[in-house]
CSV table of C-alpha atoms in Angstrom, one decimal:
chain,number,residue,atom,x,y,z
A,1,UNK,CA,0.0,0.0,0.0
A,2,UNK,CA,1.4,3.4,-1.0
A,3,UNK,CA,2.0,6.1,1.5
A,4,UNK,CA,-0.9,8.1,0.0
A,5,UNK,CA,-3.2,5.1,0.4
A,6,UNK,CA,-2.2,4.7,4.0
A,7,UNK,CA,-2.8,8.3,4.7
A,8,UNK,CA,-6.2,8.0,3.0
A,9,UNK,CA,-7.1,5.1,5.2
A,10,UNK,CA,-6.1,7.0,8.3
A,11,UNK,CA,-8.1,10.1,7.2
A,12,UNK,CA,-11.2,8.0,6.6
A,13,UNK,CA,-11.4,7.0,10.2
A,14,UNK,CA,-11.8,10.7,11.0
A,15,UNK,CA,-15.0,10.9,9.0
A,16,UNK,CA,-16.8,9.5,12.1
A,17,UNK,CA,-17.0,13.0,13.4
A,18,UNK,CA,-20.4,14.3,14.3
A,19,UNK,CA,-19.4,17.7,12.9
A,20,UNK,CA,-20.2,18.2,9.2
A,21,UNK,CA,-17.6,20.9,9.1
A,22,UNK,CA,-14.9,18.5,10.4
A,23,UNK,CA,-16.0,15.9,7.8
A,24,UNK,CA,-15.8,18.4,5.0
A,25,UNK,CA,-12.3,19.3,6.1
A,26,UNK,CA,-11.3,15.6,6.0
A,27,UNK,CA,-12.9,15.2,2.5
A,28,UNK,CA,-10.8,18.1,1.3
A,29,UNK,CA,-7.7,16.4,2.5
A,30,UNK,CA,-8.6,13.2,0.8
A,31,UNK,CA,-9.2,15.0,-2.5
A,32,UNK,CA,-5.8,16.5,-2.2
A,33,UNK,CA,-4.3,13.0,-2.1
A,34,UNK,CA,-5.5,12.4,-5.6
A,35,UNK,CA,-6.4,9.0,-7.3
A,36,UNK,CA,-4.6,7.0,-4.6
A,37,UNK,CA,-7.4,7.8,-2.2
A,38,UNK,CA,-10.1,6.2,-4.5
A,39,UNK,CA,-9.6,2.5,-3.6
A,40,UNK,CA,-9.5,3.1,0.2
A,41,UNK,CA,-12.7,5.2,-0.2
A,42,UNK,CA,-14.4,2.5,-2.2
A,43,UNK,CA,-13.5,-0.1,0.5
A,44,UNK,CA,-14.9,2.3,3.2
A,45,UNK,CA,-18.4,2.3,1.6
A,46,UNK,CA,-19.1,-0.8,3.8
A,47,UNK,CA,-17.9,0.9,7.0
A,48,UNK,CA,-20.2,0.2,10.0
A,49,UNK,CA,-20.7,3.9,10.7
A,50,UNK,CA,-23.2,5.6,8.4
A,51,UNK,CA,-21.5,8.9,8.8
A,52,UNK,CA,-18.4,7.5,7.3
A,53,UNK,CA,-20.3,5.8,4.4
A,54,UNK,CA,-22.1,9.0,3.7
A,55,UNK,CA,-19.0,11.2,3.6
A,56,UNK,CA,-17.1,8.5,1.6
A,57,UNK,CA,-19.9,8.6,-1.1
A,58,UNK,CA,-19.7,12.4,-1.2
A,59,UNK,CA,-15.9,12.2,-1.7
A,60,UNK,CA,-16.2,9.7,-4.5
A,61,UNK,CA,-18.5,12.0,-6.3
A,62,UNK,CA,-15.9,14.7,-6.2
A,63,UNK,CA,-13.3,12.3,-7.6
A,64,UNK,CA,-15.7,11.2,-10.4
A,65,UNK,CA,-13.8,8.0,-10.8
A,66,UNK,CA,-15.7,5.4,-12.8
A,67,UNK,CA,-14.4,2.6,-10.6
A,68,UNK,CA,-16.7,3.8,-7.9
A,69,UNK,CA,-19.9,3.3,-10.0
A,70,UNK,CA,-20.7,-0.3,-9.0
A,71,UNK,CA,-20.2,0.1,-5.2
A,72,UNK,CA,-22.1,3.4,-5.3
A,73,UNK,CA,-25.0,1.7,-7.1
A,74,UNK,CA,-25.0,-0.8,-4.2
A,75,UNK,CA,-25.1,2.1,-1.7
A,76,UNK,CA,-28.4,3.2,-3.2
A,77,UNK,CA,-29.8,0.4,-1.1
A,78,UNK,CA,-27.8,1.3,2.1
A,79,UNK,CA,-29.6,1.0,5.4
A,80,UNK,CA,-29.0,4.8,5.9
A,81,UNK,CA,-31.1,7.2,3.9
A,82,UNK,CA,-28.4,9.8,4.2
A,83,UNK,CA,-25.9,7.4,2.6
A,84,UNK,CA,-28.4,6.6,-0.2
A,85,UNK,CA,-28.8,10.2,-1.0
A,86,UNK,CA,-25.0,10.8,-0.9
A,87,UNK,CA,-24.5,7.9,-3.3
A,88,UNK,CA,-27.1,9.2,-5.7
A,89,UNK,CA,-25.5,12.6,-5.6
A,90,UNK,CA,-22.1,11.0,-6.3
A,91,UNK,CA,-23.4,9.1,-9.3
A,92,UNK,CA,-24.9,12.2,-10.7
A,93,UNK,CA,-21.5,13.9,-10.3
A,94,UNK,CA,-19.8,11.1,-12.2
A,95,UNK,CA,-22.3,11.7,-15.0
A,96,UNK,CA,-22.9,10.0,-18.3
A,97,UNK,CA,-20.6,7.0,-17.4
A,98,UNK,CA,-23.0,6.1,-14.6
A,99,UNK,CA,-26.2,6.1,-16.8
A,100,UNK,CA,-26.1,2.4,-17.9
A,101,UNK,CA,-25.7,1.2,-14.3
A,102,UNK,CA,-28.4,3.6,-13.1
A,103,UNK,CA,-30.8,2.4,-15.7
A,104,UNK,CA,-30.3,-1.2,-14.4
A,105,UNK,CA,-31.0,0.0,-10.9
A,106,UNK,CA,-34.1,1.8,-12.1
A,107,UNK,CA,-35.7,-1.5,-13.0
A,108,UNK,CA,-34.2,-3.5,-10.1
A,109,UNK,CA,-36.1,-5.1,-7.2
A,110,UNK,CA,-35.0,-2.6,-4.5
A,111,UNK,CA,-37.4,0.3,-4.3
A,112,UNK,CA,-34.9,2.7,-2.6
A,113,UNK,CA,-32.4,2.0,-5.4
A,114,UNK,CA,-35.1,2.7,-8.0
A,115,UNK,CA,-36.0,6.0,-6.4
A,116,UNK,CA,-32.5,7.3,-6.1
A,117,UNK,CA,-31.6,6.0,-9.6
A,118,UNK,CA,-34.4,8.1,-11.0
A,119,UNK,CA,-33.3,11.2,-9.1
A,120,UNK,CA,-29.7,10.7,-10.3
A,121,UNK,CA,-30.7,10.3,-13.9
A,122,UNK,CA,-32.7,13.5,-13.7
A,123,UNK,CA,-29.7,15.4,-12.3
A,124,UNK,CA,-27.3,14.0,-15.0
A,125,UNK,CA,-29.5,15.5,-17.7
A,126,UNK,CA,-29.3,12.8,-20.4
A,127,UNK,CA,-32.7,13.2,-22.2
A,128,UNK,CA,-32.3,9.8,-23.8
A,129,UNK,CA,-33.4,8.1,-20.5
A,130,UNK,CA,-36.8,9.8,-20.5
A,131,UNK,CA,-38.6,6.8,-21.9
A,132,UNK,CA,-37.3,4.6,-19.2
A,133,UNK,CA,-38.3,7.1,-16.6
A,134,UNK,CA,-41.8,7.3,-18.0
A,135,UNK,CA,-42.2,3.6,-17.4
A,136,UNK,CA,-41.6,4.2,-13.7
A,137,UNK,CA,-44.7,6.4,-13.6
A,138,UNK,CA,-46.5,3.2,-13.0
A,139,UNK,CA,-44.1,1.9,-10.4
A,140,UNK,CA,-45.8,0.1,-7.5
A,141,UNK,CA,-44.0,2.4,-5.1
A,142,UNK,CA,-45.2,6.0,-4.8
A,143,UNK,CA,-41.8,7.4,-3.9
A,144,UNK,CA,-40.3,5.9,-7.1
A,145,UNK,CA,-43.2,7.4,-9.1
A,146,UNK,CA,-42.6,10.8,-7.6
A,147,UNK,CA,-38.8,10.6,-8.2
A,148,UNK,CA,-39.5,9.7,-11.9
A,149,UNK,CA,-41.9,12.7,-12.2
A,150,UNK,CA,-39.4,15.1,-10.8
A,151,UNK,CA,-36.6,13.7,-13.0
A,152,UNK,CA,-38.7,14.1,-16.1
A,153,UNK,CA,-39.3,17.7,-15.1
A,154,UNK,CA,-35.5,18.2,-14.6
A,155,UNK,CA,-34.9,16.7,-18.1
A,156,UNK,CA,-37.5,19.1,-19.5
A,157,UNK,CA,-38.7,16.2,-21.6
A,158,UNK,CA,-41.4,17.2,-24.1
A,159,UNK,CA,-42.3,13.6,-24.6
A,160,UNK,CA,-43.3,13.4,-20.9
A,161,UNK,CA,-45.9,16.2,-21.0
A,162,UNK,CA,-49.0,14.1,-21.6
A,163,UNK,CA,-48.0,11.4,-19.0
A,164,UNK,CA,-47.3,14.2,-16.5
A,165,UNK,CA,-50.7,15.8,-17.2
A,166,UNK,CA,-52.2,12.4,-16.3
A,167,UNK,CA,-50.3,12.4,-13.0
A,168,UNK,CA,-51.5,15.9,-12.3
A,169,UNK,CA,-55.0,14.4,-12.0
A,170,UNK,CA,-53.8,11.8,-9.5
A,171,UNK,CA,-55.6,11.6,-6.1
A,172,UNK,CA,-52.2,11.4,-4.4
A,173,UNK,CA,-51.3,15.0,-3.4
A,174,UNK,CA,-47.6,14.4,-3.5
A,175,UNK,CA,-47.7,13.0,-7.0
A,176,UNK,CA,-50.0,15.8,-8.3
A,177,UNK,CA,-47.8,18.5,-6.7
A,178,UNK,CA,-44.7,16.9,-8.3
A,179,UNK,CA,-46.3,16.8,-11.7
A,180,UNK,CA,-47.4,20.4,-11.5
A,181,UNK,CA,-43.8,21.4,-10.6
A,182,UNK,CA,-42.4,19.2,-13.4
A,183,UNK,CA,-44.7,20.8,-16.0
A,184,UNK,CA,-43.6,24.2,-14.9
A,185,UNK,CA,-40.0,23.3,-15.6
A,186,UNK,CA,-40.9,22.1,-19.1
A,187,UNK,CA,-42.9,25.3,-19.7
A,188,UNK,CA,-45.0,23.9,-22.5
A,189,UNK,CA,-48.2,25.7,-23.6
A,190,UNK,CA,-49.9,22.3,-23.8
A,191,UNK,CA,-49.9,22.2,-20.0
A,192,UNK,CA,-51.6,25.6,-19.5
A,193,UNK,CA,-55.2,24.5,-19.3
A,194,UNK,CA,-54.5,21.4,-17.1
A,195,UNK,CA,-52.4,23.6,-14.8
A,196,UNK,CA,-55.3,26.1,-14.6
A,197,UNK,CA,-57.6,23.2,-13.8
A,198,UNK,CA,-55.2,22.3,-10.9
A,199,UNK,CA,-55.8,25.7,-9.4
A,200,UNK,CA,-59.1,24.1,-8.3
A,201,UNK,CA,-57.4,21.2,-6.5
A,202,UNK,CA,-58.6,20.4,-3.0
A,203,UNK,CA,-55.0,20.6,-1.9
A,204,UNK,CA,-53.4,24.0,-1.4
A,205,UNK,CA,-50.0,22.5,-2.1
A,206,UNK,CA,-51.1,21.4,-5.5
A,207,UNK,CA,-52.7,24.8,-6.1
A,208,UNK,CA,-49.5,26.6,-5.1
A,209,UNK,CA,-47.4,24.4,-7.4
A,210,UNK,CA,-49.8,24.9,-10.3
A,211,UNK,CA,-49.7,28.7,-9.8
A,212,UNK,CA,-46.0,28.8,-9.7
A,213,UNK,CA,-45.8,26.7,-12.9
A,214,UNK,CA,-48.2,28.9,-14.7
A,215,UNK,CA,-45.9,31.8,-13.7
A,216,UNK,CA,-43.0,30.0,-15.2
A,217,UNK,CA,-44.9,29.4,-18.4
A,218,UNK,CA,-45.4,33.2,-18.4
A,219,UNK,CA,-47.1,35.4,-21.0
A,220,UNK,CA,-48.4,32.5,-23.1
A,221,UNK,CA,-50.7,31.6,-20.1
A,222,UNK,CA,-52.3,35.1,-19.9
A,223,UNK,CA,-55.3,34.7,-22.3
A,224,UNK,CA,-56.4,31.4,-20.7
A,225,UNK,CA,-56.0,32.8,-17.2
A,226,UNK,CA,-58.0,35.9,-18.1
A,227,UNK,CA,-60.8,33.6,-19.3
A,228,UNK,CA,-60.6,31.5,-16.1
A,229,UNK,CA,-60.9,34.6,-13.9
A,230,UNK,CA,-63.9,35.9,-15.9
A,231,UNK,CA,-65.7,32.5,-16.0
A,232,UNK,CA,-64.5,30.7,-12.9
A,233,UNK,CA,-65.8,30.4,-9.3
A,234,UNK,CA,-64.3,32.3,-6.4
A,235,UNK,CA,-61.5,29.9,-5.8
A,236,UNK,CA,-60.4,30.0,-9.5
A,237,UNK,CA,-60.7,33.8,-9.5
A,238,UNK,CA,-58.6,34.2,-6.4
A,239,UNK,CA,-55.7,32.1,-7.8
A,240,UNK,CA,-56.1,33.4,-11.3
A,241,UNK,CA,-55.7,37.0,-10.3
A,242,UNK,CA,-52.6,36.2,-8.2
A,243,UNK,CA,-50.9,34.4,-11.1
A,244,UNK,CA,-51.7,37.2,-13.4
A,245,UNK,CA,-50.0,39.6,-11.0
A,246,UNK,CA,-47.0,37.4,-10.9
A,247,UNK,CA,-46.7,37.3,-14.7
A,248,UNK,CA,-47.3,41.1,-14.7
A,249,UNK,CA,-48.6,41.3,-18.3
A,250,UNK,CA,-50.5,44.5,-19.1
A,251,UNK,CA,-53.1,42.4,-21.0
A,252,UNK,CA,-54.4,41.5,-17.6
A,253,UNK,CA,-55.2,45.1,-16.6
A,254,UNK,CA,-58.9,45.1,-17.5
A,255,UNK,CA,-59.8,41.9,-15.8
A,256,UNK,CA,-57.8,42.9,-12.7
A,257,UNK,CA,-59.6,46.2,-12.5
A,258,UNK,CA,-62.9,44.4,-12.9
A,259,UNK,CA,-61.9,42.1,-10.1
A,260,UNK,CA,-61.7,45.0,-7.6
A,261,UNK,CA,-65.5,44.8,-7.6
A,262,UNK,CA,-65.6,41.1,-7.0
A,263,UNK,CA,-68.2,39.8,-4.5
A,264,UNK,CA,-65.5,37.8,-2.8
A,265,UNK,CA,-63.2,40.0,-0.7
A,266,UNK,CA,-60.3,37.6,-1.1
A,267,UNK,CA,-60.4,38.1,-4.9
A,268,UNK,CA,-60.4,41.9,-4.3
A,269,UNK,CA,-57.3,41.7,-2.1
A,270,UNK,CA,-55.3,39.6,-4.6
A,271,UNK,CA,-56.5,41.7,-7.5
A,272,UNK,CA,-55.3,44.9,-5.8
A,273,UNK,CA,-51.8,43.5,-5.1
A,274,UNK,CA,-51.7,42.1,-8.7
A,275,UNK,CA,-52.5,45.5,-10.2
A,276,UNK,CA,-49.5,47.0,-8.4
A,277,UNK,CA,-47.3,44.3,-9.8
A,278,UNK,CA,-48.2,45.5,-13.3
A,279,UNK,CA,-46.3,48.6,-12.5
A,280,UNK,CA,-48.8,50.8,-14.3
A,281,UNK,CA,-49.4,54.4,-13.1
A,282,UNK,CA,-52.9,54.1,-14.6
A,283,UNK,CA,-53.7,51.6,-11.8
A,284,UNK,CA,-53.6,54.3,-9.1
A,285,UNK,CA,-57.1,55.7,-9.9
A,286,UNK,CA,-58.6,52.2,-9.5
A,287,UNK,CA,-56.7,51.4,-6.3
A,288,UNK,CA,-57.0,54.6,-4.4
A,289,UNK,CA,-60.8,54.3,-3.6
A,290,UNK,CA,-60.1,51.0,-1.8
A,291,UNK,CA,-58.2,52.8,0.9
A,292,UNK,CA,-61.6,53.8,2.3
A,293,UNK,CA,-62.8,50.2,2.5
A,294,UNK,CA,-64.1,49.0,5.8
A,295,UNK,CA,-62.1,45.8,5.6
A,296,UNK,CA,-58.6,46.5,6.8
A,297,UNK,CA,-57.2,43.6,4.7
A,298,UNK,CA,-58.4,45.2,1.6
A,299,UNK,CA,-56.9,48.6,2.7
A,300,UNK,CA,-53.6,46.8,3.3
A,301,UNK,CA,-53.7,45.2,-0.2
A,302,UNK,CA,-54.5,48.5,-1.8
A,303,UNK,CA,-51.5,50.1,-0.1
A,304,UNK,CA,-49.3,47.3,-1.3
A,305,UNK,CA,-50.7,47.6,-4.9
A,306,UNK,CA,-50.2,51.4,-4.9
A,307,UNK,CA,-46.7,51.0,-3.7
A,308,UNK,CA,-46.0,48.4,-6.4
A,309,UNK,CA,-46.7,51.0,-9.1
A,310,UNK,CA,-43.5,52.8,-7.8
A,311,UNK,CA,-45.0,56.1,-9.0
A,312,UNK,CA,-44.5,59.4,-7.3
A,313,UNK,CA,-48.2,60.0,-8.0
A,314,UNK,CA,-49.1,57.2,-5.5
A,315,UNK,CA,-47.2,58.9,-2.6
A,316,UNK,CA,-50.1,61.1,-1.4
A,317,UNK,CA,-52.4,58.1,-1.2
A,318,UNK,CA,-49.9,55.8,0.5
A,319,UNK,CA,-48.8,58.5,2.9
A,320,UNK,CA,-52.4,59.1,3.9
A,321,UNK,CA,-52.5,55.5,5.1
A,322,UNK,CA,-49.9,56.3,7.8
A,323,UNK,CA,-52.9,57.6,9.7
A,324,UNK,CA,-55.0,54.5,9.3
A,325,UNK,CA,-56.4,53.0,12.5
A,326,UNK,CA,-54.9,49.7,11.8
A,327,UNK,CA,-51.2,49.3,12.5
A,328,UNK,CA,-50.6,46.7,9.8
A,329,UNK,CA,-51.9,49.2,7.2
A,330,UNK,CA,-49.7,51.9,8.6
A,331,UNK,CA,-46.6,49.6,8.6
A,332,UNK,CA,-47.4,48.6,5.0
A,333,UNK,CA,-47.6,52.2,4.1
A,334,UNK,CA,-44.2,52.9,5.7
A,335,UNK,CA,-42.7,50.0,3.7
A,336,UNK,CA,-44.4,51.1,0.5
A,337,UNK,CA,-43.0,54.7,0.7
A,338,UNK,CA,-39.5,53.1,0.8
A,339,UNK,CA,-40.4,51.0,-2.2
A,340,UNK,CA,-41.5,54.1,-4.2
A,341,UNK,CA,-38.4,55.9,-3.2
A,342,UNK,CA,-39.4,59.4,-4.2
A,343,UNK,CA,-38.1,62.5,-2.4
A,344,UNK,CA,-41.7,63.4,-1.6
A,345,UNK,CA,-41.7,60.3,0.7
A,346,UNK,CA,-39.4,61.8,3.2
A,347,UNK,CA,-41.8,64.1,5.0
A,348,UNK,CA,-44.5,61.5,5.7
A,349,UNK,CA,-41.8,59.0,6.8
A,350,UNK,CA,-40.4,61.5,9.2
A,351,UNK,CA,-43.8,61.8,10.8
A,352,UNK,CA,-44.1,58.0,10.9
A,353,UNK,CA,-41.0,57.8,13.1
A,354,UNK,CA,-43.3,59.0,15.9
A,355,UNK,CA,-46.0,56.3,15.5
A,356,UNK,CA,-47.2,54.6,18.7
A,357,UNK,CA,-46.6,51.2,17.1
A,358,UNK,CA,-42.9,50.3,17.1
A,359,UNK,CA,-43.1,48.2,13.9
A,360,UNK,CA,-44.3,51.3,12.0
A,361,UNK,CA,-41.4,53.3,13.4
A,362,UNK,CA,-38.9,50.6,12.5
A,363,UNK,CA,-40.1,50.4,8.8
A,364,UNK,CA,-40.2,54.1,8.5
A,365,UNK,CA,-36.5,54.2,9.5
A,366,UNK,CA,-35.6,51.5,7.1
A,367,UNK,CA,-37.5,53.3,4.3
A,368,UNK,CA,-35.7,56.6,5.0
A,369,UNK,CA,-32.5,54.8,4.4
A,370,UNK,CA,-33.8,53.4,1.1
A,371,UNK,CA,-35.1,56.7,-0.1
A,372,UNK,CA,-31.5,58.1,0.4
A,373,UNK,CA,-32.3,61.7,1.0
A,374,UNK,CA,-30.1,63.0,3.9
A,375,UNK,CA,-31.7,66.3,4.6
A,376,UNK,CA,-33.6,66.2,7.8
A,377,UNK,CA,-33.5,62.4,7.8
A,378,UNK,CA,-30.1,62.2,9.5
A,379,UNK,CA,-31.1,64.2,12.6
A,380,UNK,CA,-34.4,62.3,12.9
A,381,UNK,CA,-32.6,58.9,12.6
A,382,UNK,CA,-30.0,59.9,15.1
A,383,UNK,CA,-32.8,60.6,17.6
A,384,UNK,CA,-34.2,57.1,16.9
A,385,UNK,CA,-31.0,55.5,18.1
A,386,UNK,CA,-32.5,56.2,21.6
A,387,UNK,CA,-35.9,54.5,20.9
A,388,UNK,CA,-37.0,52.2,23.7
A,389,UNK,CA,-37.5,49.3,21.2
A,390,UNK,CA,-34.3,47.5,20.2
A,391,UNK,CA,-35.5,46.7,16.6
A,392,UNK,CA,-36.2,50.4,16.0
A,393,UNK,CA,-32.7,51.3,17.2
A,394,UNK,CA,-31.1,48.7,14.9
A,395,UNK,CA,-33.2,49.9,12.0
A,396,UNK,CA,-32.1,53.5,12.6
A,397,UNK,CA,-28.5,52.4,12.7
A,398,UNK,CA,-29.0,50.4,9.4
A,399,UNK,CA,-30.5,53.5,7.7
A,400,UNK,CA,-27.7,55.8,8.9
A,401,UNK,CA,-25.2,53.4,7.4
A,402,UNK,CA,-27.1,53.5,4.0
A,403,UNK,CA,-27.3,57.3,4.0
A,404,UNK,CA,-23.5,57.4,4.5
A,405,UNK,CA,-23.2,60.6,6.5
A,406,UNK,CA,-20.1,60.8,8.7
A,407,UNK,CA,-21.9,62.8,11.3
A,408,UNK,CA,-23.5,59.5,12.4
A,409,UNK,CA,-20.1,57.9,13.4
A,410,UNK,CA,-20.0,59.2,17.0
A,411,UNK,CA,-23.6,58.2,17.9
A,412,UNK,CA,-23.2,54.8,16.2
A,413,UNK,CA,-19.9,54.2,18.0
A,414,UNK,CA,-21.8,54.8,21.3
A,415,UNK,CA,-24.4,52.2,20.2
A,416,UNK,CA,-21.7,49.5,20.2
A,417,UNK,CA,-22.3,49.4,24.0
A,418,UNK,CA,-26.1,48.9,23.6
A,419,UNK,CA,-27.7,46.2,25.8
A,420,UNK,CA,-29.0,44.4,22.8
A,421,UNK,CA,-26.6,42.3,20.6
A,422,UNK,CA,-28.8,42.9,17.5
A,423,UNK,CA,-28.4,46.7,17.9
A,424,UNK,CA,-24.6,46.3,18.5
A,425,UNK,CA,-24.4,44.3,15.2
A,426,UNK,CA,-26.4,46.8,13.3
A,427,UNK,CA,-24.2,49.7,14.6
A,428,UNK,CA,-21.0,47.8,13.7
A,429,UNK,CA,-22.2,47.1,10.2
A,430,UNK,CA,-23.3,50.7,9.7
A,431,UNK,CA,-19.9,52.0,10.9
A,432,UNK,CA,-18.2,49.6,8.4
A,433,UNK,CA,-20.3,51.2,5.6
A,434,UNK,CA,-19.1,54.6,6.8
A,435,UNK,CA,-15.5,53.5,6.6
A,436,UNK,CA,-14.9,53.3,10.3
A,437,UNK,CA,-11.7,51.6,11.3
A,438,UNK,CA,-12.0,49.3,14.3
A,439,UNK,CA,-9.1,48.9,16.6
């Protein structure tokens, strides 16, 4: 045995450490030894300690040596799930050379090996294996089916679209969710209507996955989504307007404006936020009246929508909400003024620093930093360094760092002795931004 192999064997015993950082350091040393470490690592795949087996599999993936393929395939059936996962990751790192062995494992008798083989094949990215993965959609084990679904999505296989649409209708929530996610990765227009149908799933997880996938499909989904909002029930309208806001296509403007008068207040809320995401100044006149709504959640959504336009014309409406009776609406207004970022936001934000609710004061301070206008803001923020609430003091320190005025150095230096560690950390970071040199 060469000296490098002996050293590798000695290092492998250190992989029993409970500390992941320690194991990573040992793996780095093994990699430095080069090819001589491969055989000792392969032999260690049968070590009695699962932490060693897991770390060894990870190291073999870094080496990418084809000699490790057969023993890593065996490790897909290891008694430790962590080792199974590490072996699958290593085989994916080895890449194309591991494909034939993985295809054999995909049709083997061990269900864990089939599952991890499917995942590894998806990560390798060889689209020629799509047909074999599609056969696993009827595997007797649900975990294998789900792994195959995910892998087909990772491969962006067009041939898998129709089978994945079938899985989308499955009663098993995990399978339906995975199918929705896979179809989003493929981004085919063929899947638009089935994904819109999944917005009506009894499972919120499936609905969320379908909504995200429609967002990934993007502009091509807008016409069908508009129709779904116009013709669907409250659940469909609620999810439809949210997705239209995420896509942010101006073709949705009319249906979103109409949705502000929806009988279902949830739809109104999501439509208000979605309108803001279109970034159209013309949305302001439709959103502003909602600020008088009796439902505080709708007022909150209207503030968020107005802020999303990022228009200086929205400032007067958002600023007026700093006087709302509900503190969440006031806090949202303080955040929104920072998002708009106009000089005209400064005056109302200075007033919001005196709000009775600490979270409003905190976000007003943060927003002043984002607006970036020093005049009057510096003195006001320096005063906030003495606020009784620690999160307000830390926000004021953060804002002073962003504004970059050296007059804040002395007060921030004093804040390093604050009783709260979060305030101390914020003061230290702000001082660093100001170029302060610590001793």
